mmCIF file of C-alpha atoms in Angstrom:
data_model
loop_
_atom_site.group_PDB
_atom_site.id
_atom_site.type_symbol
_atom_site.label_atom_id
_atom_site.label_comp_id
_atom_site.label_asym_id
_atom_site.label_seq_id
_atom_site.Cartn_x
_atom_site.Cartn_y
_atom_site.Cartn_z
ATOM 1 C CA UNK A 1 86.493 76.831 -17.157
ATOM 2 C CA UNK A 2 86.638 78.771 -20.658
ATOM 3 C CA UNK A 3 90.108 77.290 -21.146
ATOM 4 C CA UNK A 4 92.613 74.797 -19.092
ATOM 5 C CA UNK A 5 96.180 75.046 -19.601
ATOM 6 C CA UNK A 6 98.443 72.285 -19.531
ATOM 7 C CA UNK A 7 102.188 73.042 -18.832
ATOM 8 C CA UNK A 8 103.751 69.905 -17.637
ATOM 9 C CA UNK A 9 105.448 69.907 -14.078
ATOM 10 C CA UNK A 10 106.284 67.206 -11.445
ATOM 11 C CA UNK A 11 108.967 64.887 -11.220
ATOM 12 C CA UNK A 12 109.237 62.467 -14.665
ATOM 13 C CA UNK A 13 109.438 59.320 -12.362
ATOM 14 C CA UNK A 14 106.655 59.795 -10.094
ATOM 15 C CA UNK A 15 103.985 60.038 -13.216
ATOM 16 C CA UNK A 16 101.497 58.325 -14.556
ATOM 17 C CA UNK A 17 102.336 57.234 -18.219
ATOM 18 C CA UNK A 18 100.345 59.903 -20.639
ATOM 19 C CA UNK A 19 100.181 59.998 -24.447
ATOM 20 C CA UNK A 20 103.792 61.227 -25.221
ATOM 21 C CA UNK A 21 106.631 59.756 -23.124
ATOM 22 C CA UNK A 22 110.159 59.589 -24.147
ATOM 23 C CA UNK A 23 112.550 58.227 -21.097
ATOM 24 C CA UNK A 24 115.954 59.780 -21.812
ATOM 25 C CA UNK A 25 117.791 57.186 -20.079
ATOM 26 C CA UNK A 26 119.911 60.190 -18.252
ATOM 27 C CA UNK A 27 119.581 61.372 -14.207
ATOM 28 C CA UNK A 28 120.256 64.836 -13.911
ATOM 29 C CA UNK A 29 122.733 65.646 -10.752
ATOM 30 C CA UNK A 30 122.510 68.616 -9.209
ATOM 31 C CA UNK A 31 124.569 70.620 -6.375
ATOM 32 C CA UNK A 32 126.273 73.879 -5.604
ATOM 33 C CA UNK A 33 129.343 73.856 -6.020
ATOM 34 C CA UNK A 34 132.289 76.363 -5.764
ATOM 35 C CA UNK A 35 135.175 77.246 -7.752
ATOM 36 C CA UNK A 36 138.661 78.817 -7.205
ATOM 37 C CA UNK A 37 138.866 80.282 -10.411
ATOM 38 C CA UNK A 38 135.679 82.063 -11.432
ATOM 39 C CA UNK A 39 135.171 84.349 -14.488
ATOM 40 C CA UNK A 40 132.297 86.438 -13.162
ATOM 41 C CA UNK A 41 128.695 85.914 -14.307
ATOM 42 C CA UNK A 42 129.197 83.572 -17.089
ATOM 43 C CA UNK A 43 127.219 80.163 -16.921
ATOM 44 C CA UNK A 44 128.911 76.950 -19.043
ATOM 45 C CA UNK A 45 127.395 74.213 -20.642
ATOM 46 C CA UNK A 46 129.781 71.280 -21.590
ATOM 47 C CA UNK A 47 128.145 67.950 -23.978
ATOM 48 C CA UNK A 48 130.071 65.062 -22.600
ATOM 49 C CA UNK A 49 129.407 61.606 -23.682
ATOM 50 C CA UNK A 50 126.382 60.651 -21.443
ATOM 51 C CA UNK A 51 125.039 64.502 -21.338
ATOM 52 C CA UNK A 52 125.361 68.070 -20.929
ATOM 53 C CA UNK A 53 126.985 69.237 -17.995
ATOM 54 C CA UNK A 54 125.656 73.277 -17.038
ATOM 55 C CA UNK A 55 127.028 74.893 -14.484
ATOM 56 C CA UNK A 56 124.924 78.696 -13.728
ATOM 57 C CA UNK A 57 126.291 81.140 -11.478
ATOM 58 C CA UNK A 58 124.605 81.564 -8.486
ATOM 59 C CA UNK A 59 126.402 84.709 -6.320
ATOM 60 C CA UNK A 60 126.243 88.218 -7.538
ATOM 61 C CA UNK A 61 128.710 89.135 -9.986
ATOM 62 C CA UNK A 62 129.989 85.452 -9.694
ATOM 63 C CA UNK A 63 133.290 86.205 -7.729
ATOM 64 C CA UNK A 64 132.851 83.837 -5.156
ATOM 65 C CA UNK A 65 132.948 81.136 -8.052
ATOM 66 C CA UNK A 66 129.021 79.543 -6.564
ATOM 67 C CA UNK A 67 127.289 77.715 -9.024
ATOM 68 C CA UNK A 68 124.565 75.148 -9.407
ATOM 69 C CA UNK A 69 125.426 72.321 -11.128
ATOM 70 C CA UNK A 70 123.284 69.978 -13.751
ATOM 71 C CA UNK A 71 125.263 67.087 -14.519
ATOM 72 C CA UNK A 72 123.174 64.388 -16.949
ATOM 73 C CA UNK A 73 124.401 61.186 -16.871
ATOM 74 C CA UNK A 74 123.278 57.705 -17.354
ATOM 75 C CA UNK A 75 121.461 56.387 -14.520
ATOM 76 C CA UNK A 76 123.694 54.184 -12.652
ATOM 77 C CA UNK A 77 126.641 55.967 -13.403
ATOM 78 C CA UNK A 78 124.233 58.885 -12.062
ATOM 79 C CA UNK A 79 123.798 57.061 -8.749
ATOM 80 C CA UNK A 80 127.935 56.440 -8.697
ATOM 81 C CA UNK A 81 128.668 59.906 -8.978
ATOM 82 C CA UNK A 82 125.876 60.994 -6.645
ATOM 83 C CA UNK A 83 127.416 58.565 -3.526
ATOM 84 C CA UNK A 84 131.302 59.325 -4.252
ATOM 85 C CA UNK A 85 132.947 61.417 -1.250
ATOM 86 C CA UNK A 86 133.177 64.937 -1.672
ATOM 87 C CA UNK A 87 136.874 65.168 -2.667
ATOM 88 C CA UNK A 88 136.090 62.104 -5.700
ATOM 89 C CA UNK A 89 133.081 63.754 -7.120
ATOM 90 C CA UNK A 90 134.952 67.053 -7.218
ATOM 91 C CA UNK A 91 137.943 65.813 -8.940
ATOM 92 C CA UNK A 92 135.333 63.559 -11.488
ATOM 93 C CA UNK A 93 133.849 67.168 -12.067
ATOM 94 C CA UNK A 94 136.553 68.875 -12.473
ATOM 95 C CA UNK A 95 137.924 66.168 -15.446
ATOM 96 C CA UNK A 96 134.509 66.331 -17.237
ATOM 97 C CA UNK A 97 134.412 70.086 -17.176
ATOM 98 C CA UNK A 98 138.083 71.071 -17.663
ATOM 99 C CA UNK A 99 140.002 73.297 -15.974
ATOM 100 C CA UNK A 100 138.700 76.720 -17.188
ATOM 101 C CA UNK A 101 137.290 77.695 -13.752
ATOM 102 C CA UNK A 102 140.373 76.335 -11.713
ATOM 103 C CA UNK A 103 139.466 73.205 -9.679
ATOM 104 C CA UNK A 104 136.207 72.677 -7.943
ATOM 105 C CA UNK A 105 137.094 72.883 -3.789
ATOM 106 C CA UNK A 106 133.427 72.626 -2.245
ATOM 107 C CA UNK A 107 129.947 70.754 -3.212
ATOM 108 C CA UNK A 108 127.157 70.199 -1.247
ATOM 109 C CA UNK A 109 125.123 66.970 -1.559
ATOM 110 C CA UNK A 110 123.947 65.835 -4.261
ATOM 111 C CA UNK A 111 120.458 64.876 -5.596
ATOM 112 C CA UNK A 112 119.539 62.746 -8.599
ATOM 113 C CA UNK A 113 116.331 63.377 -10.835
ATOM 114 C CA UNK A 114 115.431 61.129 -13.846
ATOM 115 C CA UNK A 115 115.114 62.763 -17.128
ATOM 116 C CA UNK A 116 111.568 62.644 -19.089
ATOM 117 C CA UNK A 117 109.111 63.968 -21.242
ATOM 118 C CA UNK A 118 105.375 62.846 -20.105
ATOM 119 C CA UNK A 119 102.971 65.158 -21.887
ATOM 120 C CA UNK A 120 99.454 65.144 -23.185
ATOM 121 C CA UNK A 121 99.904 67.644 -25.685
ATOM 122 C CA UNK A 122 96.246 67.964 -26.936
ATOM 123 C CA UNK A 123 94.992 71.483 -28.233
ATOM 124 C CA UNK A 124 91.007 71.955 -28.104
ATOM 125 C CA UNK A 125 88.656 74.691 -27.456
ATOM 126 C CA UNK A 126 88.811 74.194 -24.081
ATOM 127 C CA UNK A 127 92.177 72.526 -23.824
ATOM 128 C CA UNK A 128 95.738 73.891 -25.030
ATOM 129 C CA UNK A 129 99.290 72.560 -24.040
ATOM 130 C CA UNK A 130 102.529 74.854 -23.695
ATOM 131 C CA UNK A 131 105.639 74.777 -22.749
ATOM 132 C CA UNK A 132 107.180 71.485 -21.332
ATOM 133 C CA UNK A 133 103.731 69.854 -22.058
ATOM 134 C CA UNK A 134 104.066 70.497 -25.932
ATOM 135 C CA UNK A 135 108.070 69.966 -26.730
ATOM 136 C CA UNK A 136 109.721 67.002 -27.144
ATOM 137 C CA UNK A 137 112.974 68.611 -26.497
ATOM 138 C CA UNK A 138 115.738 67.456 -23.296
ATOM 139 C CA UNK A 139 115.459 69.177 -20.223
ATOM 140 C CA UNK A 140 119.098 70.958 -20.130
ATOM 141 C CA UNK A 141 118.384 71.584 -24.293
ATOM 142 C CA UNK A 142 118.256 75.354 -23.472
ATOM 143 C CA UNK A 143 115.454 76.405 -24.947
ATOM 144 C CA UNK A 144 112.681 75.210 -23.016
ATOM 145 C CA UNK A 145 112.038 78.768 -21.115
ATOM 146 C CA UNK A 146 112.230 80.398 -24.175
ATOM 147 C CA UNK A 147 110.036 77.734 -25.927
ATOM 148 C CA UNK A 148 107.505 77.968 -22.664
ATOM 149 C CA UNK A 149 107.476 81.814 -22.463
ATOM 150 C CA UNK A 150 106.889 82.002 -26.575
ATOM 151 C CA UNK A 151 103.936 79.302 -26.092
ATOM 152 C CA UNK A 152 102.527 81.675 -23.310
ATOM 153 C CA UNK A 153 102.395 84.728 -25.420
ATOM 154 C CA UNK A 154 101.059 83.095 -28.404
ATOM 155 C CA UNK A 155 98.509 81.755 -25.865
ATOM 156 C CA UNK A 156 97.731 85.532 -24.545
ATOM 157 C CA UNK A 157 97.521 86.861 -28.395
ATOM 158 C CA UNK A 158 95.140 83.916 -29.161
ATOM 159 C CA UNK A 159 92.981 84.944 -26.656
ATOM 160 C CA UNK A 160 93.079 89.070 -26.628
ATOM 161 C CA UNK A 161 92.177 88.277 -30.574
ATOM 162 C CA UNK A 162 89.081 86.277 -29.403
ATOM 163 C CA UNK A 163 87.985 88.461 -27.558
ATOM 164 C CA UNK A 164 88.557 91.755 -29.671
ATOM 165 C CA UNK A 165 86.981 90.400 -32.585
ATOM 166 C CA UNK A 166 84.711 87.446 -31.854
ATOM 167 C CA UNK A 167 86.297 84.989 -32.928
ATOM 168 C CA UNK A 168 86.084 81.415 -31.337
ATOM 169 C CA UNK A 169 88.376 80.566 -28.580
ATOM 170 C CA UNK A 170 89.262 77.272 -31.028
ATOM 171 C CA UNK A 171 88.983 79.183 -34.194
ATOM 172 C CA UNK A 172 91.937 81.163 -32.487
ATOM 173 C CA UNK A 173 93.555 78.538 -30.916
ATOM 174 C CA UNK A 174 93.616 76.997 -34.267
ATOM 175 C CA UNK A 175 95.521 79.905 -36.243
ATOM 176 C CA UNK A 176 98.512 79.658 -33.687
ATOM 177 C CA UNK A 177 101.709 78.267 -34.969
ATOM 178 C CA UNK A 178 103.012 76.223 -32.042
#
């Protein structure tokens, strides 16, 4: 290949260790859940004590009040939260988010993910890393999209100017600010 991409992907946990690795010490829980009071296609983020809480609407228009949930916590107080009955883990959601969306009345079950950066974030003439792969930043941070979509069209510019003018795919790799 001319070029391989690396962009991270894969669950932290189930990696083998590569150059950069940061452990965040946080599980992120995620469900749907529903609310009684929703303000229509808004999404929250909340920064509690152990981690940011996100909630993004998930119906059209929001008015049925669905939304996933990304709760980061510590992981054994992760794995608490993630066992609790429905009607406990609604009422601990509904005390770290507040009561801005009315109380929380349904949630499906919830799954657990460990929070991690593993990347080999090497850049050669053959080999560049974007996205997930090249920041250091927390998952629920908020800009990793907009970091990885960025990183892509610097990528594309590096190599439409490579092959417009000549220049070598490293040479051009080499002038991007990542």
């Amino acid at each position: 290949a001319a070029i391989v991409v690396q962009a991270e992907g894969g669950l932290f946990s189930d990696q083998a260790s590569r150059a950069q690795r940061r452990d965040y010490q946080q599980s992120a829980v995620i469900a749907q859940v529903r609310a009684d009071r929703p303000i229509p296609a808004r999404a929250y983020e909340r920064f509690t004590e152990q981690g940011p809480l996100a909630l993004l609407p998930q119906d059209q228009g929001g008015a049925a009040g669905e939304y996933s949930l990304v709760w980061c916590l510590r992981p054994e107080e992760a794995a608490r939260v993630q066992a609790l009955d429905d009607a406990s883990f609604l009422t601990e959601l509904g005390a770290a988010f507040g009561s801005r969306l009315g109380r929380f009345v349904h949630a499906t079950p919830r799954l657990a993910f460990p929070l991690g950066l593993n990347a080999d974030p090497r850049s050669t003439a053959r080999t560049v890393a974007i996205g997930n792969a090249a920041q250091t930043l927390h998952p629920v941070g908020g800009q990793g999209l907009n970091l990885g979509l960025r990183d892509a069209q610097a990528l594309v510019d590096a190599l439409r100017e490579a092959a417009e003018t000549g220049l070598s795919l490293d040479a051009a790799l080499a002038r991007v600010d990542w």
